[in-house]
XYZ file of C-alpha atoms in Angstrom:
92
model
C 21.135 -186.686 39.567
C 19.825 -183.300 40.910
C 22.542 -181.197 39.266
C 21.438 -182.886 35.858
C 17.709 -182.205 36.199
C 18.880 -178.669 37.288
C 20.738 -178.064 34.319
C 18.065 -179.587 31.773
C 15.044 -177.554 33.249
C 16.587 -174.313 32.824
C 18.690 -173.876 29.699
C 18.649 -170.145 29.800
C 21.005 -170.220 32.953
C 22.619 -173.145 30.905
C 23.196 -170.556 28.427
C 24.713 -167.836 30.809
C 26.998 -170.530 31.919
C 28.515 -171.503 28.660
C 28.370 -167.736 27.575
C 30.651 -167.167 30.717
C 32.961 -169.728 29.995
C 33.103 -168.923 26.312
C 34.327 -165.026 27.379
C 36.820 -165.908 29.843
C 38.467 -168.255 27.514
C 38.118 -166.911 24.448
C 36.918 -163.487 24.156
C 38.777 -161.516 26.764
C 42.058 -162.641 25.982
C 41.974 -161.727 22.230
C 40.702 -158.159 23.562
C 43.609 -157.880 25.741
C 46.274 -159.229 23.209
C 44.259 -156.650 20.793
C 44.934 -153.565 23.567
C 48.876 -154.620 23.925
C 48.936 -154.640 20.191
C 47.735 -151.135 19.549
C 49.718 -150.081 22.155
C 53.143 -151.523 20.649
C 51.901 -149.818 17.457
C 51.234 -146.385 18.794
C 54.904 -146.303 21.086
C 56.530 -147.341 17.979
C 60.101 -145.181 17.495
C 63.060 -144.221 15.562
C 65.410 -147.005 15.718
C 62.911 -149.781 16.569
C 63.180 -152.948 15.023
C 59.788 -154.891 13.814
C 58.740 -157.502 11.838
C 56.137 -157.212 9.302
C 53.581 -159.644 8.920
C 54.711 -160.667 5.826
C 58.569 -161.526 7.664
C 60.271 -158.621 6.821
C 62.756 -157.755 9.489
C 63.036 -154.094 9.077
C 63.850 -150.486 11.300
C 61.560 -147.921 12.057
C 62.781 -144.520 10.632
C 60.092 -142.579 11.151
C 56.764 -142.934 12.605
C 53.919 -141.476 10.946
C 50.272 -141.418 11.827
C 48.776 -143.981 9.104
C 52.028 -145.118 7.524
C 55.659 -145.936 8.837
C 58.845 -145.543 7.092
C 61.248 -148.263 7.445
C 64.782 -149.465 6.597
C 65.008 -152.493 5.007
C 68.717 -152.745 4.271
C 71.328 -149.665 3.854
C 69.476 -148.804 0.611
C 65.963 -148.928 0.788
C 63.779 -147.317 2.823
C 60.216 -147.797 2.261
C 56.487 -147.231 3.448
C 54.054 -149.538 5.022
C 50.578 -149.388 6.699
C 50.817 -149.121 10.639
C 48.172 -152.327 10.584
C 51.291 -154.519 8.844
C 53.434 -154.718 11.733
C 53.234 -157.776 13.474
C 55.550 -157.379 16.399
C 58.410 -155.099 18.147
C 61.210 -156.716 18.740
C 63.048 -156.351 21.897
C 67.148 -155.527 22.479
C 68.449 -158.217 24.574
């Protein structure tokens, strides 16, 4: 019964707690999965294959600083925004 009178007479360190929990669960992960996916975007090459975030399988031609060309088919090679790519993916 201690622990609960504890808790109730100080919410401030109530708050710290739940602040604590609330960044190791939610807040640092998305900041790390943000870091790996800025780093996929700047190492992006010629002759990588991504996937837009609208599903467009497609292969980097040329890297550019805001924009990336990409191949689509044999045919058509087109521009998109650096912040469309969704993910690399990986020769097995």
């Amino acid at each position: 019964m201690q622990n609960a009178d504890f808790l109730t007479s100080s919410p401030l360190l109530f708050f710290v707690v739940l602040f604590a929990i609330f960044y190791f669960l939610v807040i640092r992960p998305q900041q790390k999965q943000q870091k790996a996916h800025a780093a996929m975007l700047a190492a992006l090459d010629k002759g990588d294959k991504i996937v837009t975030n609208g599903g467009l399988i497609c292969e980097v031609i040329k890297a550019e600083n805001d924009f990336i060309k990409v191949k689509l088919n044999d045919d058509v090679i087109v521009r998109i925004a650096r912040e469309f790519v969704a993910k690399k993916i990986e020769d097995k």
